[in-house]
CSV table of C-alpha atoms and ligand atoms in Angstrom, one decimal:
chain,number,residue,atom,x,y,z
E,1,MET,CA,0.0,0.0,0.0
E,2,ARG,CA,1.3,3.5,-0.9
E,3,ALA,CA,0.8,6.5,1.3
E,4,ARG,CA,2.0,10.1,1.2
E,5,ARG,CA,4.3,11.2,4.1
E,6,LYS,CA,2.9,14.7,4.1
E,7,GLU,CA,-0.7,13.6,4.4
E,8,ILE,CA,0.1,11.4,7.4
E,9,GLU,CA,2.2,14.2,9.0
E,10,ASP,CA,-0.7,16.6,8.6
E,11,ILE,CA,-3.3,14.2,10.2
E,12,VAL,CA,-0.9,13.4,13.1
E,13,SER,CA,0.2,17.0,13.7
E,14,GLY,CA,-3.4,18.3,13.4
E,15,GLY,CA,-4.6,15.7,16.0
E,16,LEU,CA,-1.7,16.3,18.4
E,17,ALA,CA,-1.1,20.0,18.3
E,18,THR,CA,-3.8,20.8,21.0
E,19,ASN,CA,-2.1,18.2,23.2
E,20,GLY,CA,1.4,19.7,23.0
E,21,LEU,CA,2.8,16.8,21.1
E,22,ALA,CA,4.4,16.9,17.7
E,23,ALA,CA,5.7,14.7,14.9
E,24,ALA,CA,9.4,14.5,15.4
E,25,GLY,CA,10.7,12.6,12.4
E,26,TRP,CA,10.5,9.5,10.2
E,27,PHE,CA,12.7,6.4,10.6
E,28,ARG,CA,12.7,2.8,9.5
E,29,ILE,CA,12.5,-0.1,12.0
E,30,GLU,CA,15.6,-2.3,11.7
E,31,PRO,CA,15.5,-6.0,12.6
E,32,GLY,CA,17.9,-5.4,15.5
E,33,ASP,CA,15.4,-2.9,17.0
E,34,LEU,CA,12.9,-5.7,17.8
E,35,PRO,CA,13.1,-7.1,21.3
E,36,SER,CA,11.7,-10.4,20.2
E,37,ASP,CA,10.4,-12.1,17.0
E,38,THR,CA,6.9,-11.5,18.1
E,39,HIS,CA,7.0,-8.3,16.1
E,40,ALA,CA,8.8,-9.6,13.1
E,41,SER,CA,6.3,-7.9,10.7
E,42,PHE,CA,7.7,-4.5,11.9
E,43,ALA,CA,11.1,-5.2,10.4
E,44,GLY,CA,11.8,-2.7,7.6
E,45,ALA,CA,8.6,-0.8,8.3
E,46,PRO,CA,8.5,3.0,8.2
E,47,ALA,CA,7.6,4.8,11.4
E,48,LEU,CA,6.8,8.3,12.6
E,49,LEU,CA,8.2,9.4,16.0
E,50,VAL,CA,6.1,11.6,18.2
E,51,GLY,CA,7.5,13.7,21.0
E,52,ASN,CA,7.1,16.8,23.2
E,53,ARG,CA,9.2,19.9,23.7
E,54,GLY,CA,8.9,22.5,26.4
E,55,GLY,CA,5.8,22.8,28.6
E,56,ALA,CA,3.0,22.6,26.0
E,57,MET,CA,2.2,18.9,26.6
E,58,TRP,CA,2.2,19.5,30.4
E,59,ARG,CA,-0.4,22.3,30.1
E,60,ALA,CA,-2.7,20.0,28.0
E,61,PHE,CA,-2.2,17.0,30.2
E,62,SER,CA,-2.8,19.0,33.4
E,63,ALA,CA,-6.0,20.3,32.1
E,64,ALA,CA,-7.2,16.8,31.1
E,65,SER,CA,-9.4,14.8,33.4
E,66,GLY,CA,-6.9,11.9,33.8
E,67,HIS,CA,-4.4,14.0,35.8
E,68,GLY,CA,-4.7,13.7,39.5
E,69,ASP,CA,-7.2,10.8,39.5
E,70,GLY,CA,-5.0,9.1,42.0
E,71,ARG,CA,-4.3,6.1,39.8
E,72,GLU,CA,-0.8,5.1,38.6
E,73,THR,CA,1.0,6.4,35.4
E,74,PRO,CA,-1.5,9.2,34.5
E,75,LEU,CA,0.8,10.6,31.8
E,76,ASP,CA,1.2,7.3,30.1
E,77,ARG,CA,-2.5,6.6,30.1
E,78,TRP,CA,-3.2,10.1,28.8
E,79,THR,CA,-0.6,9.6,26.0
E,80,ALA,CA,-2.1,6.3,25.0
E,81,ARG,CA,-5.5,7.9,24.8
E,82,VAL,CA,-4.6,10.9,22.7
E,83,MET,CA,-2.4,8.7,20.4
E,84,GLY,CA,-5.3,6.2,20.0
E,85,GLU,CA,-7.6,9.1,19.0
E,86,THR,CA,-5.0,10.3,16.4
E,87,GLY,CA,-4.4,6.8,15.1
E,88,ALA,CA,-8.2,6.4,14.5
E,89,ARG,CA,-8.0,9.3,12.0
E,90,LEU,CA,-5.3,7.7,9.9
E,91,HIS,CA,-7.3,5.0,8.1
E,92,LEU,CA,-4.1,3.1,7.4
E,93,PRO,CA,-2.8,-0.1,8.9
E,94,HIS,CA,-0.5,0.9,11.8
E,95,ALA,CA,0.7,0.0,15.3
E,96,MET,CA,1.2,2.4,18.2
E,97,LEU,CA,4.4,1.8,20.2
E,98,PHE,CA,5.2,3.6,23.5
E,99,PRO,CA,8.3,4.3,25.5
E,100,PHE,CA,6.6,2.8,28.5
E,101,GLY,CA,4.7,-0.5,29.2
E,102,ALA,CA,5.8,-4.1,29.0
E,103,THR,CA,7.9,-4.0,25.8
E,104,LEU,CA,11.2,-2.1,25.9
E,105,TRP,CA,11.4,-0.3,22.5
E,106,PRO,CA,14.7,1.5,21.8
E,107,PHE,CA,13.2,5.0,21.6
E,108,GLN,CA,16.5,6.9,22.0
E,109,ARG,CA,18.0,4.9,19.1
E,110,TRP,CA,15.0,5.8,17.0
E,111,ALA,CA,15.2,9.5,17.9
E,112,ARG,CA,18.9,9.5,16.8
E,113,ARG,CA,17.8,8.0,13.5
E,114,ALA,CA,14.7,10.1,13.0
E,115,MET,CA,16.0,13.5,14.3
E,116,GLY,CA,19.8,13.1,13.9
E,117,ILE,CA,20.4,14.3,17.5
E,118,GLY,CA,23.0,12.8,19.9
E,119,PRO,CA,23.4,12.0,23.5
E,120,SER,CA,24.4,14.5,26.2
E,121,PRO,CA,26.8,13.3,28.9
E,122,LEU,CA,23.7,12.8,31.1
E,123,GLY,CA,22.3,10.1,28.8
E,124,ILE,CA,19.4,12.3,27.7
E,125,LEU,CA,19.5,13.2,24.0
E,126,ILE,CA,20.2,16.9,23.4
E,127,HIS,CA,18.4,18.9,20.8
E,128,PRO,CA,20.1,22.0,19.3
E,129,GLN,CA,17.0,24.1,19.9
E,130,PHE,CA,15.1,22.4,22.8
E,131,GLY,CA,18.2,21.4,24.7
E,132,LEU,CA,17.4,18.7,27.3
E,133,TRP,CA,13.7,19.8,27.5
E,134,HIS,CA,12.1,17.4,25.1
E,135,ALA,CA,11.1,13.7,25.3
E,136,LEU,CA,9.7,10.9,23.2
E,137,ARG,CA,6.1,9.8,23.6
E,138,ALA,CA,5.2,7.3,20.8
E,139,ALA,CA,6.1,5.8,17.5
E,140,ILE,CA,3.5,5.1,14.8
E,141,VAL,CA,4.7,2.1,12.8
E,142,PHE,CA,3.2,1.4,9.3
E,143,PRO,CA,3.9,-2.3,8.5
E,144,GLY,CA,3.3,-3.0,4.8
E,145,VAL,CA,2.8,0.7,3.9
E,146,ASP,CA,5.2,2.1,1.3
E,147,ILE,CA,6.7,5.3,2.8
E,148,LYS,CA,10.3,6.4,2.3
E,149,PRO,CA,11.7,8.2,5.3
E,150,PRO,CA,13.4,11.5,4.1
E,151,ARG,CA,17.1,11.9,4.2
E,152,LEU,CA,18.3,13.7,7.3
E,153,GLU,CA,20.0,17.1,7.2
E,154,PRO,CA,23.1,17.2,9.4
E,155,VAL,CA,22.2,18.4,13.0
E,156,ALA,CA,24.5,20.3,15.3
E,157,HIS,CA,25.5,18.5,18.5
E,158,PRO,CA,25.7,21.3,21.2
E,159,CYS,CA,27.9,19.2,23.6
E,160,GLU,CA,30.8,19.2,21.1
E,161,ARG,CA,31.1,23.0,21.5
E,162,CYS,CA,30.5,23.1,25.2
E,163,ASP,CA,34.0,23.2,26.8
E,164,ASP,CA,33.0,23.7,30.5
E,165,LYS,CA,30.3,21.0,30.5
E,166,PRO,CA,28.5,22.5,33.6
E,167,CYS,CA,26.0,19.5,33.6
E,168,LEU,CA,28.8,17.3,34.8
E,169,SER,CA,29.7,19.2,38.0
E,170,ALA,CA,26.2,20.3,39.1
E,171,CYS,CA,25.0,17.1,40.8
E,172,PRO,CA,25.4,17.2,44.6
E,173,VAL,CA,26.4,13.5,44.7
E,174,GLY,CA,28.4,13.4,41.5
E,175,ALA,CA,26.0,10.9,39.9
E,176,PHE,CA,27.4,11.5,36.4
E,177,ASP,CA,30.9,10.6,35.2
E,178,ALA,CA,32.6,8.8,32.4
E,179,GLN,CA,31.0,5.5,33.5
E,180,GLY,CA,27.5,6.9,33.1
E,181,PHE,CA,24.7,7.7,35.4
E,182,ALA,CA,24.9,6.3,39.0
E,183,VAL,CA,21.1,5.7,39.4
E,184,ALA,CA,21.4,4.4,43.0
E,185,ALA,CA,23.4,7.4,44.2
E,186,CYS,CA,20.8,9.8,42.7
E,187,ARG,CA,17.8,8.0,44.1
E,188,GLU,CA,19.4,7.7,47.6
E,189,TYR,CA,20.0,11.4,47.6
E,190,LEU,CA,16.5,12.2,46.5
E,191,ARG,CA,15.1,10.2,49.4
E,192,ARG,CA,17.4,11.9,52.1
E,193,SER,CA,15.5,14.0,54.6
E,194,ASP,CA,18.5,16.4,54.9
E,195,ARG,CA,18.9,17.2,51.1
E,196,ASP,CA,18.5,20.7,49.7
E,197,PRO,CA,15.0,21.4,48.4
E,198,ASP,CA,16.7,21.1,44.9
E,199,CYS,CA,16.4,18.2,42.5
E,200,MET,CA,13.1,16.8,43.7
E,201,ASP,CA,11.4,20.2,43.9
E,202,ARG,CA,13.1,22.1,41.2
E,203,GLY,CA,14.3,19.2,39.0
E,204,CYS,CA,17.6,17.5,38.3
E,205,ALA,CA,20.4,20.2,39.0
E,206,ALA,CA,22.6,18.6,36.3
E,207,ARG,CA,19.9,19.0,33.7
E,208,ALA,CA,19.1,22.5,34.8
E,209,ALA,CA,22.8,23.5,34.5
E,210,CYS,CA,22.8,23.1,30.7
E,211,PRO,CA,22.7,26.4,28.9
E,212,ILE,CA,21.0,25.1,25.7
E,213,GLY,CA,17.3,25.6,25.2
E,214,ARG,CA,16.7,27.2,28.6
E,215,GLU,CA,13.5,28.9,27.4
E,216,TRP,CA,12.0,25.5,26.8
E,217,ARG,CA,12.6,24.4,30.4
E,218,TYR,CA,9.7,22.6,32.0
E,219,ASP,CA,8.0,24.6,34.8
E,220,GLU,CA,8.2,23.5,38.5
E,221,ASP,CA,5.0,21.4,38.5
E,222,GLN,CA,6.2,19.4,35.5
E,223,VAL,CA,9.7,18.8,36.8
E,224,ARG,CA,8.3,17.8,40.2
E,225,PHE,CA,5.9,15.3,38.5
E,226,HIS,CA,8.8,13.7,36.5
E,227,MET,CA,11.1,13.6,39.5
E,228,GLU,CA,8.4,12.0,41.7
E,229,SER,CA,7.8,9.3,39.0
E,230,PHE,CA,11.6,8.7,38.8
E,231,GLY,CA,12.7,8.9,42.4
E,232,GLY,CA,9.8,9.6,44.7
A,1,B12,C1,15.2,2.5,31.6
A,1,B12,C2,15.1,4.0,31.4
A,1,B12,C3,15.6,4.8,32.4
A,1,B12,C4,16.4,4.2,33.6
A,1,B12,C5,17.8,3.8,33.1
A,1,B12,C6,18.4,4.6,31.9
A,1,B12,C7,19.5,3.8,31.2
A,1,B12,N1,20.7,3.7,31.9
A,1,B12,O1,19.4,3.3,30.1
A,1,B12,C8,16.4,5.3,34.6
A,1,B12,C9,15.2,4.9,35.6
A,1,B12,C10,17.6,5.5,35.4
A,1,B12,C11,16.0,6.5,33.8
A,1,B12,C12,16.1,7.8,34.2
A,1,B12,C13,15.7,8.9,33.5
A,1,B12,N2,15.2,8.9,32.3
A,1,B12,CO1,14.8,7.3,31.3
A,1,B12,N3,14.2,5.8,30.2
A,1,B12,C14,14.4,4.5,30.3
A,1,B12,C15,13.7,3.8,29.2
A,1,B12,C16,12.3,3.3,29.7
A,1,B12,C17,14.4,2.7,28.6
A,1,B12,C18,15.9,2.9,28.2
A,1,B12,C19,16.5,1.6,27.7
A,1,B12,O2,17.0,0.8,28.5
A,1,B12,N4,16.3,1.4,26.4
A,1,B12,C20,16.7,0.1,25.8
A,1,B12,C21,17.7,0.3,24.7
A,1,B12,C22,17.8,-1.0,23.9
A,1,B12,O3,17.2,1.3,23.9
A,1,B12,P1,18.2,2.4,23.3
A,1,B12,O4,17.3,3.6,22.8
A,1,B12,O5,19.1,1.9,22.4
A,1,B12,O6,18.9,2.8,24.7
A,1,B12,C23,19.5,4.0,25.0
A,1,B12,C24,19.4,4.4,26.4
A,1,B12,O7,19.5,3.3,27.3
A,1,B12,C25,20.5,5.4,26.6
A,1,B12,N5,21.0,5.6,27.9
A,1,B12,C26,22.1,5.1,28.4
A,1,B12,N6,22.4,5.5,29.6
A,1,B12,C27,21.4,6.4,30.0
A,1,B12,C28,21.2,7.1,31.1
A,1,B12,C29,20.0,8.0,31.2
A,1,B12,C30,19.8,8.8,32.4
A,1,B12,C31,19.1,8.1,30.1
A,1,B12,C32,17.9,8.9,30.2
A,1,B12,C33,19.4,7.3,28.9
A,1,B12,C34,20.5,6.5,28.9
A,1,B12,O8,21.5,5.0,25.7
A,1,B12,C35,21.0,3.8,24.9
A,1,B12,C36,21.6,3.9,23.5
A,1,B12,O9,21.1,5.0,22.8
A,1,B12,C37,13.5,5.0,28.1
A,1,B12,C38,12.3,4.9,27.2
A,1,B12,C39,12.5,3.9,26.1
A,1,B12,N7,11.7,2.9,25.9
A,1,B12,O10,13.5,4.1,25.4
A,1,B12,C40,13.5,6.2,29.0
A,1,B12,C41,14.2,7.5,28.5
A,1,B12,C42,15.5,7.1,28.0
A,1,B12,N8,14.3,8.3,29.8
A,1,B12,C43,14.2,9.5,29.6
A,1,B12,C44,14.3,10.5,30.7
A,1,B12,C45,14.0,12.0,30.3
A,1,B12,C46,14.8,10.2,31.9
A,1,B12,C47,15.0,11.1,33.2
A,1,B12,C48,15.7,12.4,32.8
A,1,B12,C49,13.5,11.3,33.7
A,1,B12,C50,13.3,12.5,34.6
A,1,B12,N9,13.4,12.5,35.8
A,1,B12,O11,12.8,13.5,34.0
A,1,B12,C51,15.7,10.2,34.2
A,1,B12,C52,17.2,10.7,34.4
A,1,B12,C53,17.5,10.8,35.8
A,1,B12,C54,17.5,12.1,36.5
A,1,B12,N10,18.3,12.3,37.4
A,1,B12,O12,16.8,13.0,36.1
A,1,B12,C55,13.8,9.9,28.2
A,1,B12,C56,15.0,10.5,27.4
A,1,B12,C57,14.5,11.6,26.5
A,1,B12,C58,15.6,12.2,25.7
A,1,B12,N11,15.5,13.5,25.4
A,1,B12,O13,16.6,11.6,25.4
A,1,B12,C59,13.3,8.5,27.6
A,1,B12,C60,13.6,8.2,26.2
A,1,B12,C61,11.8,8.4,27.9
A,1,B12,C62,11.0,9.4,27.1
A,1,B12,N12,9.7,9.2,27.3
A,1,B12,O14,11.4,10.2,26.4
A,1,B12,N13,15.5,6.1,32.5
A,2,SF4,S1,26.0,21.5,29.7
A,2,SF4,FE1,27.2,21.3,27.7
A,2,SF4,S2,27.9,19.1,27.7
A,2,SF4,FE2,26.3,19.3,29.2
A,2,SF4,S3,24.4,18.7,28.1
A,2,SF4,FE3,24.6,20.9,28.0
A,2,SF4,S4,25.7,21.4,26.1
A,2,SF4,FE4,26.0,19.2,26.6
A,3,SF4,S1,18.4,14.6,40.4
A,3,SF4,FE1,19.9,15.6,41.7
A,3,SF4,S2,21.0,13.9,42.7
A,3,SF4,FE2,19.9,13.0,40.9
A,3,SF4,S3,21.4,13.1,39.2
A,3,SF4,FE3,20.2,15.0,39.1
A,3,SF4,S4,21.4,16.5,40.3
A,3,SF4,FE4,22.1,14.4,40.8
């Protein structure tokens, strides 16, 4: 089956704009991306990545009824709902994949392929415009549909020109070094009663130290929500 990339992008972007989500780029699923042969039909299929940048998604999500209903993973449930509504408008065979849930899909690998961006020393992918203030929310896979992902233009990697790397010295427990991210040290600090009101209340100090895309920084409610889901 043939389909036009632009038409799909318009339907997806139209459906998602009011929810603060956006089409982030096309990529092709490679056989090595599949965690098991259960999804073999996805190998070679084109896919559209969906993400959020800055605080727009948070404002839409906070206003939605699912937030604060006391049940677990409200953002994941909201994302699945709005993506399901968008998918219903596509009238094309597709599968909706998420960066949460039982299957561990390699979303960062896909973002590198779809957007051309690279990792920061913190593990989070850095975008030349949005800095560290963007994330990945879904991938719409089109098995059996003939769509050619566009060729990527080269994308600047801000960390290559950042000599001081303030992100690496801002963490109060030195959780980031050449070995990667010491998750246990970070979580232990977040649970300490004598910690500064930083990190949990204002968001990861290492992430906040990055000068790129500061105007896209999440507001306090949003960072607190993410930090509580991560370390609370
Ligand atoms: C497991 C996981 C974690 C684990 C371990 C991370 C790790 N060492 O891999 C923990 C719980 C520590 C974690 C933490 C965070 N995570 Co996380 N995490 C994931 C998850 C669910 C799977 C990653 C994975 O294992 N993939 C499997 C392999 C096969 O896929 P991959 O793409 O090839 O894997 C890459 C990552 O593992 C990455 N990586 C390696 N080391 C680290 C370290 C960190 C901190 C991160 C974020 C990534 C990372 O490199 C791999 C090669 O590209 C992804 C969602 C997803 N499904 O991809 C989110 C994801 C990577 N996390 C994300 C984020 C934002 C965070 C937090 C910043 C959350 C927050 N608090 O806001 C924190 C960082 C801690 C902090 N102090 O703030 C984002 C990153 C977005 C981006 N711009 O790149 C993702 C993509 C989720 C999303 N919805 O967008 N995370
Ligand atoms: S502070 Fe510099 S090295 Fe660290 S993430 Fe930002 S641009 Fe990259
Ligand atoms: S949340 Fe705080 S303790 Fe954890 S890595 Fe970030 S700066 Fe370090």
